[in-house]
PDB file of C-alpha atoms in Angstrom:
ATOM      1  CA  UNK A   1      39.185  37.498  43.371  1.00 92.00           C
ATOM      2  CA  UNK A   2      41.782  37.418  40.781  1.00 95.00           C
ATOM      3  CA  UNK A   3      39.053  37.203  37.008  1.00 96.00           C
ATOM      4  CA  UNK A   4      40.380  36.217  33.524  1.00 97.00           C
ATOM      5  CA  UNK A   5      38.648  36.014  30.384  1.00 97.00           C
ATOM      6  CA  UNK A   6      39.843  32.725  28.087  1.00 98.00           C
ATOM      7  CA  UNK A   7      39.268  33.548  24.543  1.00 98.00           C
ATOM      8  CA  UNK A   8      39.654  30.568  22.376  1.00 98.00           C
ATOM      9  CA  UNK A   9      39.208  31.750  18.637  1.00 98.00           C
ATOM     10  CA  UNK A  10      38.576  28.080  17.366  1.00 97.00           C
ATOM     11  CA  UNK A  11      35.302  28.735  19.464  1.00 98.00           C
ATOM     12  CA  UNK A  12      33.773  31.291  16.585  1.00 98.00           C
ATOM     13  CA  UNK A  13      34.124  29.246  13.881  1.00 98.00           C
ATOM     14  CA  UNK A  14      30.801  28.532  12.233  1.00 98.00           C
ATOM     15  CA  UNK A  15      31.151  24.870  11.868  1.00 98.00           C
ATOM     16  CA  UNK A  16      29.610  21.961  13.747  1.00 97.00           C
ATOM     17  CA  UNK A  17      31.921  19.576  15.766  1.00 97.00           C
ATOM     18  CA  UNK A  18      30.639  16.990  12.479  1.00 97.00           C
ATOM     19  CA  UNK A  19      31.884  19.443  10.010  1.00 97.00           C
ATOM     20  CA  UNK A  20      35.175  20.254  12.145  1.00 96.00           C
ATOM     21  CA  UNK A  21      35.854  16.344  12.591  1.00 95.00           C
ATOM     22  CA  UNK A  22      35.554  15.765   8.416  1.00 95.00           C
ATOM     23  CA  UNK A  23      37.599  19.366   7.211  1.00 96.00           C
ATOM     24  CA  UNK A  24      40.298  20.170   9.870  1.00 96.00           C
ATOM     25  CA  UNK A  25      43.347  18.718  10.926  1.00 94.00           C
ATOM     26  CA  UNK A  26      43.886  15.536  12.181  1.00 88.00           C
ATOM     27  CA  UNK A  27      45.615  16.339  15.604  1.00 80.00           C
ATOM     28  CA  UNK A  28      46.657  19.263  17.740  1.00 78.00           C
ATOM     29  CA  UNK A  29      49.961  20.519  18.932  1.00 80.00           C
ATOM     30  CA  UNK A  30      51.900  18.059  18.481  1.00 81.00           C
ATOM     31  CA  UNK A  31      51.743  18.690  14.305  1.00 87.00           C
ATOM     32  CA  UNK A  32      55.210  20.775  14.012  1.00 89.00           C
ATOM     33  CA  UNK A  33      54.349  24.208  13.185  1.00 87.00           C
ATOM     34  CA  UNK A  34      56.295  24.127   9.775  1.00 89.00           C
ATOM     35  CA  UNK A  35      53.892  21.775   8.798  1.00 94.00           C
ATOM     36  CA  UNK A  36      50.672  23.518   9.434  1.00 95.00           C
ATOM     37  CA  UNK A  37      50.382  25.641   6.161  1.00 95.00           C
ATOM     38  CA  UNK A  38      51.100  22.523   3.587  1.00 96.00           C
ATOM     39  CA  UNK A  39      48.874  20.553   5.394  1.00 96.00           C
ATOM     40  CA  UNK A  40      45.835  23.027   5.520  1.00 97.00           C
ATOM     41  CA  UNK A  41      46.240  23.689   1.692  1.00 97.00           C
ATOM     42  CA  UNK A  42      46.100  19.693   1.325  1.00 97.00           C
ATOM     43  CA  UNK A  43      42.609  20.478   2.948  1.00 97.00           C
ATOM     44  CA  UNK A  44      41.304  23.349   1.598  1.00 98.00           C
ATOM     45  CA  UNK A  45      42.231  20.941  -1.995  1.00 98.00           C
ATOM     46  CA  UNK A  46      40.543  18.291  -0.851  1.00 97.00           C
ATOM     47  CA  UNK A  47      37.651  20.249   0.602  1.00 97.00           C
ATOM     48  CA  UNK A  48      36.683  23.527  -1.349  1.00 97.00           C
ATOM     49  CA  UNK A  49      33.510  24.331   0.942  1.00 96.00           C
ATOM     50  CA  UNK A  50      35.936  24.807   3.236  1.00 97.00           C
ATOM     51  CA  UNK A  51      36.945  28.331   2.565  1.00 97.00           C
ATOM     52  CA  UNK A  52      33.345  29.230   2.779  1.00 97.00           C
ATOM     53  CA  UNK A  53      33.568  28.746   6.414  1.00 98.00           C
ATOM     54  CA  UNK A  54      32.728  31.926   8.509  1.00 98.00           C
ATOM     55  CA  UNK A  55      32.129  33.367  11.771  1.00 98.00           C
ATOM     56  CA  UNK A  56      29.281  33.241  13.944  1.00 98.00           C
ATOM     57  CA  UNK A  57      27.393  35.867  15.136  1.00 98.00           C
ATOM     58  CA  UNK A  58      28.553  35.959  18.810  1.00 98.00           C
ATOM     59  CA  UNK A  59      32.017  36.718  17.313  1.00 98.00           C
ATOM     60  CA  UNK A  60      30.655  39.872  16.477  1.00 98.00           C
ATOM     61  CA  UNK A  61      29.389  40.320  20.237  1.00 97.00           C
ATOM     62  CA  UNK A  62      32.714  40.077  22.016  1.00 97.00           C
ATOM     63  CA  UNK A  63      34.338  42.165  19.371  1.00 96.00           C
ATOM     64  CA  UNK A  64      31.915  45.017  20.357  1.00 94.00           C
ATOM     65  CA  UNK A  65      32.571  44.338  24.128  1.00 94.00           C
ATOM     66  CA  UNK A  66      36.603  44.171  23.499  1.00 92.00           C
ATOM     67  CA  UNK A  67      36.327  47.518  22.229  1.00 89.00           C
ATOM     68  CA  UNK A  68      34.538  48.943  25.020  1.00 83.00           C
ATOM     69  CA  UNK A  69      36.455  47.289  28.000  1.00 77.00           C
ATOM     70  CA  UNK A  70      37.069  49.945  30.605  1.00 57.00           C
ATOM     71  CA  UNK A  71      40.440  50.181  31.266  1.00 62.00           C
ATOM     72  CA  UNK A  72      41.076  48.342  34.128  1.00 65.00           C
ATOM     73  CA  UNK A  73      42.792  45.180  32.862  1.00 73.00           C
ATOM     74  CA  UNK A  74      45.645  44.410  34.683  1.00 77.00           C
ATOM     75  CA  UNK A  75      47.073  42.589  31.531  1.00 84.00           C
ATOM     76  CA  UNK A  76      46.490  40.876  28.296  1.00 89.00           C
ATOM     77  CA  UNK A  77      48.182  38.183  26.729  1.00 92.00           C
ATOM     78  CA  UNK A  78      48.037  36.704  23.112  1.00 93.00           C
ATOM     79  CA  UNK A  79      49.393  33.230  22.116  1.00 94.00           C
ATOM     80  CA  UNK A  80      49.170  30.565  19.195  1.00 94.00           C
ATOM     81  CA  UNK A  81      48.484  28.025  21.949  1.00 94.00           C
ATOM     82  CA  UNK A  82      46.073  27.475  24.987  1.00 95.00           C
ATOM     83  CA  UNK A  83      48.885  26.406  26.701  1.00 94.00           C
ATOM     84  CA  UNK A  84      50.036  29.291  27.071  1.00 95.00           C
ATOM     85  CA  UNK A  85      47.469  30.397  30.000  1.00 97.00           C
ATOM     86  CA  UNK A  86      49.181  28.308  32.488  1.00 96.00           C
ATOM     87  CA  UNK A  87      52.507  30.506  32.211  1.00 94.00           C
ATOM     88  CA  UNK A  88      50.289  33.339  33.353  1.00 93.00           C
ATOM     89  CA  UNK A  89      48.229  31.808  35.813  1.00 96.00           C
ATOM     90  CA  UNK A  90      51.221  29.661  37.815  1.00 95.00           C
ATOM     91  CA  UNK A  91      52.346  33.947  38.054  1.00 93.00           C
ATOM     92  CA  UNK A  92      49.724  34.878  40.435  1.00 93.00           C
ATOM     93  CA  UNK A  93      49.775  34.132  43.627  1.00 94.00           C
ATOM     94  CA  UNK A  94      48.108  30.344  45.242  1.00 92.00           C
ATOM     95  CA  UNK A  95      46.710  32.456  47.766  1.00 93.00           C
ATOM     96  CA  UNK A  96      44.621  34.889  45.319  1.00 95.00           C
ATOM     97  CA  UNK A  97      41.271  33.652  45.081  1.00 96.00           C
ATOM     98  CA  UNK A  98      40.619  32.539  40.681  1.00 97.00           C
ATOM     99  CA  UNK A  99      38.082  32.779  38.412  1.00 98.00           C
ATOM    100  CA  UNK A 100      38.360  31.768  34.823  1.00 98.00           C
ATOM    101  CA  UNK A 101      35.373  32.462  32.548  1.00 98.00           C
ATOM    102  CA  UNK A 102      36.681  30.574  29.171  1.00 98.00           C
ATOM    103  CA  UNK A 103      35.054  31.206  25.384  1.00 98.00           C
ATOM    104  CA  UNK A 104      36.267  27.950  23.988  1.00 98.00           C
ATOM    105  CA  UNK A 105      34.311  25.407  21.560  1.00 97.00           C
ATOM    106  CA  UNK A 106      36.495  22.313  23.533  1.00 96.00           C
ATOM    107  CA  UNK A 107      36.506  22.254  27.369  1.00 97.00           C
ATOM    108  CA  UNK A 108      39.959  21.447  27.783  1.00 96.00           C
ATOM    109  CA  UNK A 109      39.830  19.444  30.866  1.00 95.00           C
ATOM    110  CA  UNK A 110      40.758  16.488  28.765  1.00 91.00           C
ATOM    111  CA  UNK A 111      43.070  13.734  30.611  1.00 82.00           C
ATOM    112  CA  UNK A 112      45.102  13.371  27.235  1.00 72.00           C
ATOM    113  CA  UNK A 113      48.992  14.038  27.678  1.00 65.00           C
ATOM    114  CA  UNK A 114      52.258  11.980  26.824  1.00 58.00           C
ATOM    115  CA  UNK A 115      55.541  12.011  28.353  1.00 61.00           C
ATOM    116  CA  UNK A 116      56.543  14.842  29.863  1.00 70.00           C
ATOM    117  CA  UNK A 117      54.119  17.041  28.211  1.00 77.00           C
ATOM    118  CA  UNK A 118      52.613  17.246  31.443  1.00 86.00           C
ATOM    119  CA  UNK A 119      50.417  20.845  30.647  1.00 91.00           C
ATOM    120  CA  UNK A 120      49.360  21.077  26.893  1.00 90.00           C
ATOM    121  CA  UNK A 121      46.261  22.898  25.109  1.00 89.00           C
ATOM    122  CA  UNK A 122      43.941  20.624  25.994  1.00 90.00           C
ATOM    123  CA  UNK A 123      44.600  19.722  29.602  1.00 93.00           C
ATOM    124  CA  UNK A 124      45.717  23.051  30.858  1.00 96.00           C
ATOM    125  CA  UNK A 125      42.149  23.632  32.895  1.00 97.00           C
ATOM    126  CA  UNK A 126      42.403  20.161  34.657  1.00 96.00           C
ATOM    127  CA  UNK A 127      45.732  21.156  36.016  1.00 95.00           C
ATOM    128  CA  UNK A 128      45.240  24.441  37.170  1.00 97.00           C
ATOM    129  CA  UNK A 129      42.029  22.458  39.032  1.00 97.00           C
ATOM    130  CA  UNK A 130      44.098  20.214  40.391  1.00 96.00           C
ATOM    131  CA  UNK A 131      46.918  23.111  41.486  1.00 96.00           C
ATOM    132  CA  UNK A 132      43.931  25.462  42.757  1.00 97.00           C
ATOM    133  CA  UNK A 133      40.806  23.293  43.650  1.00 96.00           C
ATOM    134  CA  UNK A 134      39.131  26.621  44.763  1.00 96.00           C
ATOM    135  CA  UNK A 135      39.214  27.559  41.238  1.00 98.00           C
ATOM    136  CA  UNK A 136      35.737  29.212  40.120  1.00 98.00           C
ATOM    137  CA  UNK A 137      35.196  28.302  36.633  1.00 98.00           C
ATOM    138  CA  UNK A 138      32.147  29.248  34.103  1.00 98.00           C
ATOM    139  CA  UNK A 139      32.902  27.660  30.088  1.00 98.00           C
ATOM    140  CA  UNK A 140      31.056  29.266  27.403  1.00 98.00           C
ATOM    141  CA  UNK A 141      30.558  26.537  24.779  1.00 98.00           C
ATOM    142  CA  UNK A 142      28.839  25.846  21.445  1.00 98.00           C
ATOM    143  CA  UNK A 143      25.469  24.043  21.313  1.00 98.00           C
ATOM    144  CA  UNK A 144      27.430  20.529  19.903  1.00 97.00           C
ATOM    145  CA  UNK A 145      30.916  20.873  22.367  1.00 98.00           C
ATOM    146  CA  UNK A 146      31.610  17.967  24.034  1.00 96.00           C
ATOM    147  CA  UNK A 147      30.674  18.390  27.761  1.00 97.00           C
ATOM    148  CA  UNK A 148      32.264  15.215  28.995  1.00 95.00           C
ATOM    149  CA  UNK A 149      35.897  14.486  30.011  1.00 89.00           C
ATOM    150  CA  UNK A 150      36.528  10.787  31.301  1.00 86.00           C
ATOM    151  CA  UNK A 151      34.691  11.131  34.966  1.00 89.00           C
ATOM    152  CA  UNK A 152      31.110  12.446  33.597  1.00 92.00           C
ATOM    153  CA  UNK A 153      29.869  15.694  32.880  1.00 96.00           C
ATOM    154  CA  UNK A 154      32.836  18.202  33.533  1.00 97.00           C
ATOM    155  CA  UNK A 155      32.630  19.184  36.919  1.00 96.00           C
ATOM    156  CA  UNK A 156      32.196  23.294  36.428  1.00 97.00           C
ATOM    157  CA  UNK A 157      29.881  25.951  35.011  1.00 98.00           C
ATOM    158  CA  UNK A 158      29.038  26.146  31.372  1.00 98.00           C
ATOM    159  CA  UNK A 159      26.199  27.829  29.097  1.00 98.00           C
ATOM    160  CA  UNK A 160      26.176  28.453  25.493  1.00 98.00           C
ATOM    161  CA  UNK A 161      25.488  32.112  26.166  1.00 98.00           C
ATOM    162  CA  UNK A 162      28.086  34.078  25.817  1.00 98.00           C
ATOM    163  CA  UNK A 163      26.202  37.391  26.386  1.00 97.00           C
ATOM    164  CA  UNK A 164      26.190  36.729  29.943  1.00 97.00           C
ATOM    165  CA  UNK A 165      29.976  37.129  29.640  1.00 97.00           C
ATOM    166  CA  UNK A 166      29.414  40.991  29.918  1.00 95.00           C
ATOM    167  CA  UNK A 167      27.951  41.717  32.729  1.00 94.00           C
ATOM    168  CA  UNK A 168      31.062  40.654  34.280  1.00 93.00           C
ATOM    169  CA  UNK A 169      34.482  42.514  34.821  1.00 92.00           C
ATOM    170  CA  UNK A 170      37.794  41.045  34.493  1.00 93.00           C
ATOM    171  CA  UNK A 171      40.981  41.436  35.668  1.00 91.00           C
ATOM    172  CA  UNK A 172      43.200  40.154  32.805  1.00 92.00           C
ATOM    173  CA  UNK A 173      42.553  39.132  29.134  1.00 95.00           C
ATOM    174  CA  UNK A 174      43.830  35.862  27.491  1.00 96.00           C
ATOM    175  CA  UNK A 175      43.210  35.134  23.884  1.00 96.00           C
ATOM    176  CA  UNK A 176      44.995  32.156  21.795  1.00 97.00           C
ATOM    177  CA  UNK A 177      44.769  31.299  18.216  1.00 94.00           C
ATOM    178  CA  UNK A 178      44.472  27.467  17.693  1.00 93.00           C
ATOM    179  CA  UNK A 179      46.375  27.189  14.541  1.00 94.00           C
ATOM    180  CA  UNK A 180      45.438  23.362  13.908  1.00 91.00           C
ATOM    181  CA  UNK A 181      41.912  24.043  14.405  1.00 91.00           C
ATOM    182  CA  UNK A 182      41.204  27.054  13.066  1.00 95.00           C
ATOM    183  CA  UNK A 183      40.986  27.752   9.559  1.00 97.00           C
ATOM    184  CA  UNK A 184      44.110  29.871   7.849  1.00 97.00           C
ATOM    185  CA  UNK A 185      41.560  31.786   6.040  1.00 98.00           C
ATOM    186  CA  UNK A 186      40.322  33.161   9.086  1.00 98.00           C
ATOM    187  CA  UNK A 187      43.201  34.194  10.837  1.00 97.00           C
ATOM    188  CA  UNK A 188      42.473  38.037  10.005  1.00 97.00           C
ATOM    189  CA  UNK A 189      39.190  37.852  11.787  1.00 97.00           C
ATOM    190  CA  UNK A 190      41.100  36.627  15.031  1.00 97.00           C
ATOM    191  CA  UNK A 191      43.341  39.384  14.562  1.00 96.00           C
ATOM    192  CA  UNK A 192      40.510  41.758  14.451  1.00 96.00           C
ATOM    193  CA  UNK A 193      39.643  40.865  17.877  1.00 95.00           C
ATOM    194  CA  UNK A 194      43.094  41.347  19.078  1.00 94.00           C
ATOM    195  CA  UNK A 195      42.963  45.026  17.548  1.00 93.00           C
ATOM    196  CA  UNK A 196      39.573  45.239  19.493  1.00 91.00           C
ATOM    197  CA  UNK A 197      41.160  44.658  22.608  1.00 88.00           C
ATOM    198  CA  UNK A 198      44.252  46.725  21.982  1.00 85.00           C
ATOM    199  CA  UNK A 199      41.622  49.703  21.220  1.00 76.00           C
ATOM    200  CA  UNK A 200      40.180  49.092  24.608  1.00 62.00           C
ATOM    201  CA  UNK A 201      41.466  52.446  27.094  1.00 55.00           C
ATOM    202  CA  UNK A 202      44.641  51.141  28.163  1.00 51.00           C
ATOM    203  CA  UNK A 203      45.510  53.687  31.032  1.00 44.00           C
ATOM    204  CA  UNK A 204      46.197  50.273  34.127  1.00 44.00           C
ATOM    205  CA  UNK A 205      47.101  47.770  31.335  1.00 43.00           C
ATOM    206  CA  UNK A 206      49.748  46.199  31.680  1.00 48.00           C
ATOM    207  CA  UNK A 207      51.943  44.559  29.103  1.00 45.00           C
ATOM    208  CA  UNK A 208      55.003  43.399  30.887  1.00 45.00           C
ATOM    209  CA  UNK A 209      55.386  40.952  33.615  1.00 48.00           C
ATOM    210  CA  UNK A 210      52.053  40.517  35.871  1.00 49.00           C
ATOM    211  CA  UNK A 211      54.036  40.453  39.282  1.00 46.00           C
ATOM    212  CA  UNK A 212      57.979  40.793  38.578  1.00 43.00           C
TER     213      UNK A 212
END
């Protein structure tokens, strides 16, 4: 079984689905990205308490376990958007046996998508379960995440404890940045957990294509 660890930064941000709803963005990828920087100062004016948003402690956690991976990644992959998972997975083979284990405070098997924006940040879990039904799935979520999608309850694994993340091993690393819902003021903290990773014994990584 082919195992990748989702890391969604917008997931450590210490700030309730309530607060996140009144201070962020309005919207997701569709804002264009030379947009993103006027519009969060238009925030952070509106709403000073916002820069005295943080981290929670769990960030801390997977930092620690980042820096202590053993080696034996196969890859890892960094990107602005979620999206961006679906590139990697549609590169490994239908016949290799999945598990995703995703640290994300959304589920992203949302039914949301327009045109032909078929795959996009928040759906990109519902299609790879409809591509791969066999998929094996665990989401680690915050205590107020949504847990439904239109059908119900979504139809996978999820806890809010993300300790039990390291017990397990994992073949490839995948973290994203979430520009319209995370915080500019935080964006060194999510680059401190990309430096974690890239400290992480890096003998098997590796950073080119997954199977050329």
């Amino acid at each position: 079984m082919f195992a990748i660890l989702s890391v969604d930064f917008d997931y450590f941000i210490h700030a309730s689905a309530e607060e996140r709803a009144r201070f962020f963005l309005k919207g997701g990828e569709e804002i264009p990205r030379d947009q993103l920087s006027a519009l969060w100062a238009e925030q952070y004016a509106r709403y000073p308490e916002l820069r005295g948003i943080g981290v929670v402690d769990e960030y801390y956690y997977l930092k620690a376990f980042l820096e202590g991976l053993a080696g034996d990644l196969w890859a890892f992959r960094q990107s602005d958007t979620h999206r961006a998972i679906k590139d990697l997975i549609d590169r490994i083979p239908r016949e290799l046996p999945l598990r995703i284990v995703n640290i994300d405070f959304h589920h992203d098997y949302y039914h949301y998508f327009s045109g032909s924006d078929y795959c996009n940040c928040g759906n990109w879990l519902r299609r790879v379960m409809e591509e791969r039904p066999h998929t094996a799935v665990k989401w680690i979520r915050r205590a107020d995440s949504q847990i439904c999608s239109l059908e119900g309850e979504v139809p996978f694994e999820h806890t809010t404890d993300l300790r039990c993340v390291f017990t397990e091993r994992f073949d490839c690393l995948f973290m994203c940045r979430s520009p319209e819902w995370s915080p500019p003021h935080l964006s060194c903290m999510y680059e401190e957990l990309v430096q974690a990773a890239l400290k992480a014994p890096q003998d098997s990584w590796n950073q080119g294509d997954l199977w050329a």
